Coordinates of C-alpha atoms in Angstrom, one line a residue:
M1 CA -26.4 10.5 3.7
K2 CA -22.8 9.1 3.2
K3 CA -24.1 6.7 0.8
I4 CA -25.6 9.3 -1.4
L5 CA -22.6 11.2 -1.0
S6 CA -20.5 8.9 -2.4
I7 CA -22.7 8.0 -5.2
L8 CA -23.0 11.5 -6.4
L9 CA -19.2 12.2 -5.9
A10 CA -17.9 8.7 -7.2
G11 CA -17.3 9.9 -11.0
A12 CA -15.5 13.0 -9.6
M13 CA -13.4 11.1 -7.8
L14 CA -9.8 11.1 -8.3
A15 CA -8.1 7.4 -8.1
G16 CA -6.3 8.8 -4.8
C17 CA -9.7 8.2 -3.0
V18 CA -10.5 11.6 -2.1
L19 CA -13.8 10.9 -0.4
T20 CA -12.9 7.6 1.8
G21 CA -9.7 9.3 3.3
C22 CA -7.5 7.2 1.4
S23 CA -4.4 9.5 -0.3
D24 CA -2.5 8.1 -3.6
S25 CA 1.0 7.1 -3.1
S26 CA 2.1 10.3 -4.9
S27 CA 0.6 12.7 -2.2
S28 CA 1.8 9.8 0.3
K29 CA 5.4 10.7 -0.5
S30 CA 5.2 14.2 -1.0
D31 CA 3.7 14.4 2.6
S32 CA 6.8 12.2 3.8
S33 CA 9.2 14.8 2.2
D34 CA 7.9 18.0 3.9
G35 CA 10.3 20.1 5.9
N36 CA 8.5 18.9 9.2
T37 CA 8.6 15.4 8.4
A38 CA 12.1 13.4 9.7
K39 CA 13.0 11.2 7.2
V40 CA 14.5 7.7 8.6
A41 CA 18.0 8.1 8.0
D42 CA 20.5 4.7 8.0
P43 CA 20.0 3.7 11.4
I44 CA 23.9 2.4 10.7
E45 CA 26.2 5.2 8.9
G46 CA 27.5 3.8 5.9
V47 CA 25.8 0.6 5.7
K48 CA 23.3 0.1 2.9
A49 CA 19.8 -1.8 3.3
T50 CA 19.1 -4.8 0.6
A51 CA 16.3 -5.9 -0.8
S52 CA 15.4 -9.4 0.0
T53 CA 15.9 -11.8 -2.4
D54 CA 14.8 -15.2 -1.0
K55 CA 11.7 -16.3 1.3
Y56 CA 12.5 -14.2 4.4
R57 CA 10.6 -11.2 3.9
N58 CA 8.4 -8.3 6.4
Y59 CA 5.0 -9.1 5.6
Y60 CA 1.8 -6.7 5.8
E61 CA -1.9 -8.2 6.4
I62 CA -4.4 -6.8 4.4
F63 CA -7.9 -6.9 4.7
V64 CA -9.0 -5.8 1.3
N65 CA -12.5 -4.5 2.3
S66 CA -11.0 -2.3 4.9
F67 CA -7.6 -0.9 3.3
C68 CA -8.5 1.7 0.8
D69 CA -11.6 2.3 -1.5
S70 CA -10.8 3.8 -5.0
N71 CA -14.4 4.3 -6.4
G72 CA -16.5 5.7 -3.5
D73 CA -18.4 2.5 -3.0
E74 CA -17.5 2.1 0.3
T75 CA -15.7 -0.9 0.0
G76 CA -11.8 -1.1 -0.4
D77 CA -10.6 -2.4 -3.7
L78 CA -7.6 -3.9 -5.5
Q79 CA -7.2 -0.7 -7.2
G80 CA -7.2 1.1 -3.5
I81 CA -4.3 -1.1 -2.7
I82 CA -2.6 -0.2 -5.8
S83 CA -2.8 3.5 -5.2
Q84 CA -0.9 2.8 -1.5
L85 CA 1.8 0.7 -2.7
D86 CA 4.9 3.4 -2.6
Y87 CA 3.3 3.9 0.9
L88 CA 4.1 0.2 1.8
N89 CA 7.2 0.0 -0.4
D90 CA 8.6 2.5 -3.3
G91 CA 11.3 0.0 -4.6
D92 CA 14.4 1.6 -3.0
P93 CA 15.4 -0.1 0.1
N94 CA 17.6 2.9 0.8
S95 CA 15.0 5.9 0.0
G96 CA 13.3 6.4 4.0
D97 CA 10.4 7.3 2.5
D98 CA 8.1 4.1 3.0
L99 CA 6.9 1.6 5.3
G100 CA 9.6 -0.8 4.0
V101 CA 7.5 -4.3 3.8
D102 CA 8.4 -6.6 1.1
A103 CA 5.4 -8.9 1.2
I104 CA 1.9 -8.8 1.6
W105 CA -1.0 -11.0 2.1
L106 CA -4.6 -10.6 0.7
T107 CA -7.5 -11.9 2.7
P108 CA -9.6 -13.6 0.4
I109 CA -10.4 -11.9 -2.6
M110 CA -12.3 -14.6 -4.9
P111 CA -16.2 -14.1 -5.1
S112 CA -18.3 -14.6 -2.2
K113 CA -21.5 -13.5 -1.2
S114 CA -20.0 -12.8 2.6
Y115 CA -18.2 -9.4 3.5
H116 CA -15.0 -11.7 4.6
K117 CA -14.9 -13.8 1.6
Y118 CA -14.0 -16.9 3.3
D119 CA -16.8 -19.0 1.6
V120 CA -15.7 -19.2 -1.9
E121 CA -18.0 -19.6 -4.5
D122 CA -15.3 -19.2 -7.7
Y123 CA -11.5 -20.1 -7.0
Y124 CA -11.1 -18.9 -10.3
N125 CA -11.9 -14.8 -10.5
I126 CA -11.9 -11.9 -8.3
D127 CA -15.0 -10.9 -6.1
P128 CA -16.9 -7.6 -8.2
D129 CA -16.5 -5.7 -4.6
F130 CA -12.7 -5.7 -5.3
G131 CA -12.3 -5.4 -9.1
T132 CA -11.6 -7.5 -12.0
L133 CA -8.8 -10.4 -13.0
D134 CA -7.1 -7.2 -14.9
D135 CA -6.9 -5.4 -11.6
F136 CA -5.3 -8.3 -9.8
D137 CA -2.6 -8.8 -13.1
K138 CA -2.3 -4.9 -12.3
L139 CA -1.2 -5.2 -8.8
I140 CA 0.8 -8.3 -8.9
E141 CA 2.7 -6.0 -11.9
E142 CA 2.9 -3.1 -9.6
C143 CA 3.9 -4.9 -6.5
H144 CA 7.1 -7.2 -8.1
K145 CA 8.2 -3.6 -9.8
R146 CA 9.0 -2.7 -6.0
G147 CA 10.1 -5.9 -4.9
I148 CA 7.2 -6.9 -2.8
N149 CA 6.0 -10.5 -3.1
V150 CA 2.0 -11.1 -2.2
I151 CA 0.4 -14.2 -0.7
L152 CA -3.1 -15.1 -1.1
D153 CA -5.6 -16.4 1.5
L154 CA -6.7 -19.4 0.1
V155 CA -9.5 -21.9 1.9
L156 CA -9.0 -25.4 1.4
N157 CA -10.7 -26.8 4.2
H158 CA -14.2 -25.6 3.2
A159 CA -15.7 -24.0 0.3
S160 CA -19.3 -22.0 -0.2
S161 CA -22.5 -23.6 -0.2
K162 CA -22.8 -21.5 -3.6
N163 CA -19.9 -23.2 -4.9
P164 CA -21.0 -25.2 -8.1
L165 CA -19.5 -28.4 -7.5
F166 CA -21.3 -28.5 -3.7
T167 CA -24.6 -27.3 -5.9
K168 CA -24.3 -30.0 -8.4
A169 CA -23.7 -32.4 -5.7
V170 CA -26.8 -31.4 -3.9
E171 CA -28.5 -32.4 -7.0
E172 CA -27.1 -35.6 -7.6
V173 CA -27.2 -37.3 -3.7
A174 CA -31.2 -36.2 -4.5
D175 CA -31.1 -39.1 -7.1
N176 CA -28.7 -41.3 -5.0
K177 CA -25.9 -40.5 -7.2
L178 CA -22.4 -40.5 -4.6
D179 CA -19.8 -41.4 -7.0
G180 CA -20.0 -37.9 -8.7
N181 CA -19.7 -34.3 -7.4
A182 CA -20.3 -35.9 -4.1
E183 CA -16.6 -37.3 -3.9
Y184 CA -15.3 -33.7 -3.4
F185 CA -16.9 -32.7 -0.3
E186 CA -17.7 -34.9 3.4
I187 CA -20.9 -36.1 2.0
H188 CA -22.0 -39.4 4.0
K189 CA -24.9 -40.8 5.6
A190 CA -26.4 -38.8 8.4
S191 CA -25.5 -41.5 11.2
Y192 CA -22.0 -41.3 10.4
F193 CA -21.7 -38.1 11.8
D194 CA -21.4 -37.7 15.9
S195 CA -23.9 -35.3 17.9
D196 CA -20.5 -32.8 17.9
T197 CA -20.0 -32.4 14.4
Q198 CA -22.0 -30.0 12.5
T199 CA -23.5 -30.6 8.9
I200 CA -25.4 -29.7 6.5
S201 CA -28.9 -31.8 5.7
L202 CA -28.8 -33.2 1.9
G203 CA -32.0 -35.1 2.3
N204 CA -32.2 -38.7 1.2
G205 CA -30.3 -39.1 4.6
Y206 CA -27.1 -37.7 3.5
A207 CA -25.4 -35.0 4.9
C208 CA -22.1 -33.0 4.5
E209 CA -19.8 -31.9 7.6
A210 CA -19.9 -28.1 8.0
N211 CA -18.2 -27.3 11.1
F212 CA -17.4 -23.6 10.3
S213 CA -21.0 -22.9 9.0
Q214 CA -24.1 -23.9 7.4
E215 CA -22.7 -21.9 4.2
M216 CA -19.3 -23.6 4.3
P217 CA -19.4 -27.0 3.2
E218 CA -16.3 -29.0 4.0
W219 CA -13.8 -30.5 1.1
N220 CA -12.8 -34.3 1.0
L221 CA -9.4 -34.3 1.5
N222 CA -8.6 -37.4 0.9
S223 CA -10.6 -37.5 -2.7
K224 CA -8.3 -38.1 -6.0
K225 CA -11.2 -35.6 -7.6
T226 CA -10.8 -32.8 -5.3
R227 CA -6.8 -32.8 -5.3
E228 CA -6.9 -32.7 -8.9
E229 CA -9.2 -29.4 -8.1
F230 CA -6.6 -28.0 -5.9
T231 CA -3.8 -28.4 -8.3
K232 CA -5.8 -26.3 -11.1
I233 CA -6.5 -23.6 -8.2
A234 CA -3.2 -23.4 -7.3
K235 CA -2.1 -23.1 -10.8
F236 CA -4.2 -20.8 -11.9
W237 CA -3.0 -18.3 -9.2
L238 CA 0.5 -19.3 -9.3
D239 CA 0.6 -18.9 -13.1
R240 CA -0.7 -15.2 -12.8
G241 CA 2.4 -14.3 -10.3
V242 CA 1.5 -15.1 -7.5
D243 CA 4.2 -16.1 -4.7
G244 CA 2.5 -18.1 -2.3
F245 CA -0.8 -19.0 -0.6
R246 CA -1.7 -18.2 3.1
L247 CA -3.5 -22.0 4.3
D248 CA -6.7 -20.8 6.2
A249 CA -8.1 -23.6 8.5
C250 CA -4.8 -26.1 8.5
K251 CA -5.8 -27.3 12.0
Y252 CA -9.3 -28.4 10.4
F253 CA -7.1 -30.9 8.0
T254 CA -7.3 -33.5 10.6
N255 CA -10.7 -33.0 11.3
K256 CA -11.8 -35.5 9.2
E257 CA -10.4 -38.7 8.0
T258 CA -7.6 -36.8 6.5
D259 CA -3.9 -37.1 7.7
G260 CA -2.9 -33.4 7.6
T261 CA 0.3 -33.8 7.6
E262 CA 0.4 -35.9 4.4
F263 CA -2.3 -33.6 2.8
L264 CA -0.5 -30.2 3.1
K265 CA 2.9 -32.3 2.0
W266 CA 0.7 -33.1 -0.9
F267 CA 0.1 -29.9 -1.6
Y268 CA 3.3 -27.8 -0.8
D269 CA 4.9 -30.4 -3.0
T270 CA 2.1 -30.2 -5.8
C271 CA 2.8 -25.9 -5.4
K272 CA 6.6 -26.3 -5.6
G273 CA 6.2 -28.1 -9.0
I274 CA 4.4 -25.4 -10.4
K275 CA 6.6 -22.9 -8.4
E276 CA 10.0 -24.0 -7.3
D277 CA 10.2 -21.0 -5.0
V278 CA 6.6 -20.6 -3.6
Y279 CA 5.7 -19.3 0.0
M280 CA 3.0 -21.0 2.2
V281 CA 2.0 -20.1 6.1
G282 CA -0.5 -21.9 7.5
E283 CA -3.1 -20.8 10.4
N284 CA -3.2 -23.4 13.1
W285 CA -4.3 -22.1 16.2
T286 CA -3.3 -25.0 18.5
D287 CA -0.8 -26.1 20.7
D288 CA 2.9 -26.6 19.5
S289 CA 2.8 -30.5 19.6
D290 CA 0.0 -30.2 16.5
I291 CA 2.4 -27.4 15.1
Q292 CA 5.1 -29.2 15.0
E293 CA 3.6 -32.0 13.5
L294 CA 2.5 -30.2 10.3
Y295 CA 5.8 -28.7 10.1
K296 CA 6.7 -32.1 9.4
S297 CA 4.9 -31.6 5.5
G298 CA 7.7 -29.0 5.0
I299 CA 5.5 -26.0 4.5
D300 CA 7.7 -22.7 5.3
S301 CA 5.6 -21.4 8.2
Q302 CA 3.0 -21.2 10.5
F303 CA 1.5 -18.5 12.4
A304 CA 3.2 -18.1 16.2
F305 CA -0.3 -17.9 17.7
K306 CA 0.4 -18.3 21.5
F307 CA 2.6 -15.2 21.2
S308 CA -0.1 -13.3 19.6
T309 CA -3.5 -11.6 20.7
S310 CA -4.0 -9.8 23.9
T311 CA -3.1 -12.2 26.3
G312 CA -0.2 -14.1 24.3
T313 CA 3.2 -14.2 25.2
I314 CA 4.4 -10.8 23.9
I315 CA 1.8 -8.9 25.4
S316 CA 1.4 -10.5 28.9
N317 CA 5.2 -10.3 29.4
I318 CA 5.7 -6.7 28.3
I319 CA 2.8 -5.7 30.9
S320 CA 4.6 -7.8 33.3
Q321 CA 7.7 -6.6 32.5
G322 CA 8.6 -10.0 32.1
G323 CA 11.8 -10.2 29.5
M324 CA 13.8 -13.0 30.3
A325 CA 10.9 -15.3 30.1
T326 CA 9.7 -13.8 26.6
A327 CA 13.5 -14.5 25.6
K328 CA 13.5 -18.0 26.6
K329 CA 10.2 -18.7 25.2
I330 CA 10.8 -17.1 21.6
M331 CA 13.8 -19.6 21.9
N332 CA 12.2 -22.5 23.1
Y333 CA 9.6 -22.4 20.3
D334 CA 12.3 -21.8 17.3
N335 CA 14.1 -24.8 18.3
K336 CA 11.0 -26.6 18.3
M337 CA 10.0 -26.4 15.1
A338 CA 13.4 -26.4 13.5
E339 CA 12.9 -30.1 15.1
S340 CA 10.5 -30.9 12.4
N341 CA 11.6 -28.6 9.9
P342 CA 15.2 -27.4 9.5
N343 CA 14.0 -25.0 7.1
A344 CA 11.2 -23.3 9.2
I345 CA 10.4 -20.0 9.1
N346 CA 8.3 -18.6 12.0
A347 CA 5.6 -16.3 11.4
M348 CA 5.1 -14.0 14.5
F349 CA 2.6 -11.0 14.6
L350 CA 0.8 -9.2 17.8
S351 CA -2.9 -9.7 15.9
N352 CA -4.7 -10.4 13.2
H353 CA -8.4 -9.9 11.3
D354 CA -9.3 -12.7 14.2
Q355 CA -8.4 -11.1 17.3
V356 CA -8.4 -7.9 19.5
R357 CA -5.9 -5.1 18.1
S358 CA -2.6 -4.7 19.7
G359 CA -3.7 -1.1 19.9
N360 CA -6.4 -1.9 21.9
A361 CA -4.5 -4.3 24.0
L362 CA -1.7 -1.8 24.8
E363 CA -3.4 1.6 25.0
S364 CA -3.2 1.8 28.5
Q365 CA 0.5 1.1 28.6
G366 CA 1.6 4.0 26.2
L367 CA 3.1 4.7 23.1
S368 CA 6.3 3.0 24.2
S369 CA 4.9 -0.4 25.4
Q370 CA 3.4 -0.3 21.7
K371 CA 7.0 0.1 20.3
L372 CA 8.7 -2.3 22.3
A373 CA 5.8 -4.9 21.3
A374 CA 6.6 -4.0 17.6
A375 CA 10.4 -4.6 18.1
V376 CA 10.1 -7.7 19.7
Y377 CA 7.9 -9.3 17.5
M378 CA 9.5 -7.4 14.6
L379 CA 13.2 -8.7 15.4
A380 CA 12.6 -12.6 16.0
P381 CA 13.8 -15.1 13.6
G382 CA 11.7 -15.5 10.7
N383 CA 8.7 -13.4 9.0
P384 CA 6.7 -11.2 10.8
F385 CA 3.2 -10.3 9.6
I386 CA 2.2 -6.9 10.3
Y387 CA -1.4 -6.3 10.3
Y388 CA -2.8 -3.4 8.6
G389 CA -2.8 -0.4 10.4
E390 CA -0.8 -1.9 13.2
E391 CA 2.0 0.5 12.4
I392 CA 0.1 3.7 13.5
G393 CA -1.8 1.5 16.4
V394 CA -5.1 1.0 14.6
K395 CA -7.9 0.5 17.4
A396 CA -10.8 -1.6 16.8
P397 CA -14.3 0.4 18.0
N398 CA -15.6 -2.3 19.8
T399 CA -13.3 -5.5 20.9
T400 CA -16.4 -8.0 21.1
N401 CA -17.0 -7.8 17.4
D402 CA -14.7 -9.7 14.4
A403 CA -15.9 -6.8 12.2
A404 CA -14.7 -4.2 14.4
Y405 CA -11.2 -5.4 14.4
R406 CA -11.0 -5.4 10.4
T407 CA -12.2 -1.4 10.8
Q408 CA -10.8 1.0 8.5
M409 CA -7.3 1.7 7.6
V410 CA -6.7 5.9 8.0
F411 CA -4.2 7.6 6.0
D412 CA -5.2 11.1 6.9
S413 CA -7.2 11.5 10.2
E414 CA -8.2 14.9 8.8
N415 CA -9.9 13.1 5.9
L416 CA -11.3 9.9 7.8
P417 CA -12.4 7.1 5.0
D418 CA -16.0 6.3 4.5
I419 CA -15.5 2.8 4.3
Y420 CA -18.4 0.1 6.0
V421 CA -17.5 -3.1 6.8
N422 CA -20.4 -5.1 7.6
G423 CA -22.3 -2.6 9.3
I424 CA -19.3 -0.7 11.2
G425 CA -18.2 2.4 9.2
D426 CA -19.0 5.9 9.7
E427 CA -15.9 7.5 11.4
P428 CA -13.6 5.2 12.5
D429 CA -11.3 5.6 16.1
V430 CA -8.4 7.6 15.3
P431 CA -5.0 6.4 16.3
T432 CA -3.5 8.4 19.1
G433 CA -0.9 9.8 16.8
G434 CA -2.9 10.6 13.8
G435 CA -3.1 8.9 10.7
V436 CA -0.2 7.3 8.2
K437 CA 0.0 11.6 6.5
Q438 CA 0.4 12.8 10.4
Q439 CA 2.9 10.3 11.9
L440 CA 5.2 10.4 8.7
A441 CA 5.7 14.2 9.9
D442 CA 6.0 13.0 14.1
K443 CA 9.9 11.4 14.5
D444 CA 8.4 9.7 17.4
S445 CA 5.4 8.2 16.2
L446 CA 4.8 4.4 16.2
L447 CA 4.9 4.5 12.2
N448 CA 8.8 5.9 12.2
Y449 CA 9.6 3.1 14.7
Y450 CA 8.6 0.5 12.2
R451 CA 10.1 1.8 9.8
R452 CA 13.6 2.4 11.5
I453 CA 13.3 -1.7 12.7
I454 CA 12.4 -2.6 9.0
T455 CA 15.8 -0.5 7.8
I456 CA 17.7 -2.5 10.6
K457 CA 16.4 -5.8 9.7
N458 CA 17.4 -4.8 6.1
Q459 CA 20.8 -4.2 7.0
N460 CA 21.2 -7.2 9.0
P461 CA 20.2 -10.2 7.1
E462 CA 21.0 -12.3 10.3
I463 CA 17.9 -11.2 12.1
A464 CA 15.4 -12.7 10.1
R465 CA 17.5 -15.9 9.0
G466 CA 19.8 -16.6 12.0
R467 CA 19.0 -19.5 14.8
I468 CA 18.7 -18.3 18.2
V469 CA 21.5 -20.5 20.0
G470 CA 20.7 -19.4 23.7
T471 CA 19.9 -16.6 25.8
Q472 CA 21.8 -14.0 28.2
G473 CA 20.2 -13.5 31.6
F474 CA 22.1 -10.5 33.0
D475 CA 20.8 -11.2 36.0
D476 CA 18.0 -9.5 35.8
K477 CA 14.3 -10.5 34.6
T478 CA 12.9 -7.6 32.9
V479 CA 15.9 -8.1 30.5
G480 CA 15.2 -10.0 27.5
A481 CA 18.3 -11.2 25.2
Y482 CA 19.5 -14.1 23.2
Y483 CA 21.9 -14.7 20.6
V484 CA 21.4 -15.4 16.5
E485 CA 23.8 -17.2 14.5
Y486 CA 23.5 -17.1 10.8
E487 CA 26.3 -18.3 8.8
D488 CA 29.6 -16.5 10.3
S489 CA 27.7 -14.2 12.3
K490 CA 26.6 -13.8 15.6
L491 CA 24.4 -11.0 17.3
L492 CA 23.2 -10.5 20.8
I493 CA 19.9 -9.0 20.9
I494 CA 18.8 -7.0 24.0
H495 CA 15.2 -5.8 25.2
N496 CA 14.6 -4.0 27.9
F497 CA 11.2 -4.3 29.3
S498 CA 11.6 -2.1 32.3
K499 CA 8.8 0.4 31.8
N500 CA 10.8 3.2 34.0
D501 CA 14.7 1.6 34.6
A502 CA 17.5 2.2 32.4
K503 CA 19.7 -1.2 32.4
E504 CA 23.2 -0.5 33.2
L505 CA 25.0 -3.8 31.2
T506 CA 28.7 -5.8 30.9
I507 CA 28.9 -7.4 27.7
T508 CA 31.8 -9.4 28.2
D509 CA 34.0 -11.6 25.2
D510 CA 32.8 -14.6 26.7
M511 CA 29.3 -13.4 25.7
I512 CA 30.3 -12.4 22.0
K513 CA 33.7 -11.6 21.1
N514 CA 34.9 -8.1 19.7
A515 CA 31.7 -6.6 20.2
T516 CA 30.2 -3.4 18.4
L517 CA 26.7 -2.0 18.6
R518 CA 24.9 -2.5 15.9
A519 CA 21.9 -0.5 16.2
D520 CA 19.4 0.7 19.2
L521 CA 15.7 1.6 19.0
I522 CA 14.6 4.1 21.5
P523 CA 10.9 5.3 22.2
E524 CA 11.9 9.0 22.4
S525 CA 14.0 10.7 19.9
S526 CA 15.0 13.0 22.7
S527 CA 17.2 10.6 24.4
K528 CA 20.7 9.8 23.2
H529 CA 21.8 6.9 21.6
T530 CA 23.0 4.1 23.4
E531 CA 26.8 4.0 23.4
L532 CA 28.8 0.6 24.0
K533 CA 32.3 1.8 25.6
D534 CA 34.8 -0.3 27.5
G535 CA 31.8 -3.3 27.6
K536 CA 29.8 -1.4 29.2
I537 CA 26.1 -0.1 27.8
S538 CA 23.0 1.6 29.2
V539 CA 19.9 0.1 27.4
P540 CA 17.0 2.9 28.3
P541 CA 13.7 1.7 29.5
Q542 CA 11.7 -0.2 27.0
S543 CA 14.2 0.1 24.5
T544 CA 16.6 -2.4 22.3
V545 CA 20.0 -2.9 21.2
I546 CA 21.5 -4.9 19.0
I547 CA 25.2 -6.2 19.2
K548 CA 27.5 -7.9 16.7
S549 CA 30.8 -9.3 16.8
A550 CA 33.5 -7.5 15.0
E551 CA 35.5 -10.5 13.9

């Protein structure tokens, strides 16, 4: 019935996605400025927020299928994203009317038969489900107007079995020709592969490595032909205005006979030759030592997976109230990565499209715990990545289904989106605080907490750019505190992980000279703001304070 209704009404729909519950950017702004909405004022009186001009940004991951449907076909698309850009960032860092992110990562948008698009058939086009290259060019234009950078998910480990380069290779192998398109892929005699390696049988005794799926043959990353093709692909998108790439499955670059670090250095340097300030972040879900090794390539960032997921450092320690342990782990990780690459920009996140959503993981812990989790990862050095909907507490309707992790964005909980993601459709789980419209009007919402965090970061550039130079224990395991230094500035960031107890702390000149309270993040607006007086400060439960030297 919903599909029929969508088709009948599609022609009458406005660009604001009425049927899907995805309102346009102008309506979002009017909703956020009514008399019931508490705008996020500058947390630091008289201090202006500044837009980023370097590689340090607050990222927002968009699973394109699920974000906003502009035409009523029950699939999110590029025009839908364009309609919501003023919600993400209206271009004025001091307006108080938007979330404030200044970069987005789009999951794969290239033609593919799968709903997730990680098996690419054509690296030079847009999947028809999402729009056209003209739509993409408009998205880039509108993003850059607002100071939003755009990075694309780029899949270099494998392609689709429908990719023309692979289908031609299969034809050639059938004729025993191995010096043509076969060189693009990991094609060998079947006896070459061990029993643990998944392959696609090509006949004539040959096979192609395919560890992810029978529909995903793996590229030969050592091949000159492959590297020439990747150079063309990178140039195609960077020349269109893309600001960088999220590289899928970096962990598997070394799965073959490839030196993953050498390949990554080659690709990063190649992209820098096309666009000097290109930004690149790698997916490397593995041990610290492997992440350190790949940082030697010079790549800007790699995702800090150990801190994410429902069982990762941040959420586990929030549940156990382990503040001190969290601060030490963040410091040790930051320092280790800097040893391999002094310019490394750590990439913290709570959850992504492959994981149980943080809204599910922290639901039983209450809203204050969700807010503390946001403060911990967003205020760590580097570039945080917000998974779309995380800022309003979106939950997955089924925590064992990848498609459910990619459920619909809720802009208005009174007008739910009609979006289907690989069979997951109908009505999504409504976040406890409602959708974007409802949470903009609630000064104590999770969304307004995220907005406040980002404003504070824009007012204090050393939070993202600084290096951690030590922790401060305060003789209390529930307090997580560390120092960051950037240029001539020093901050002390303090998180109180205790669920029930305020912490009475003493700030001495030995800790931070001529200390001043820079900002605070308190779960409930009804609570009084903290005050630093005569070196004493009381930090409420599950709150954060930022202290700076007045020198």
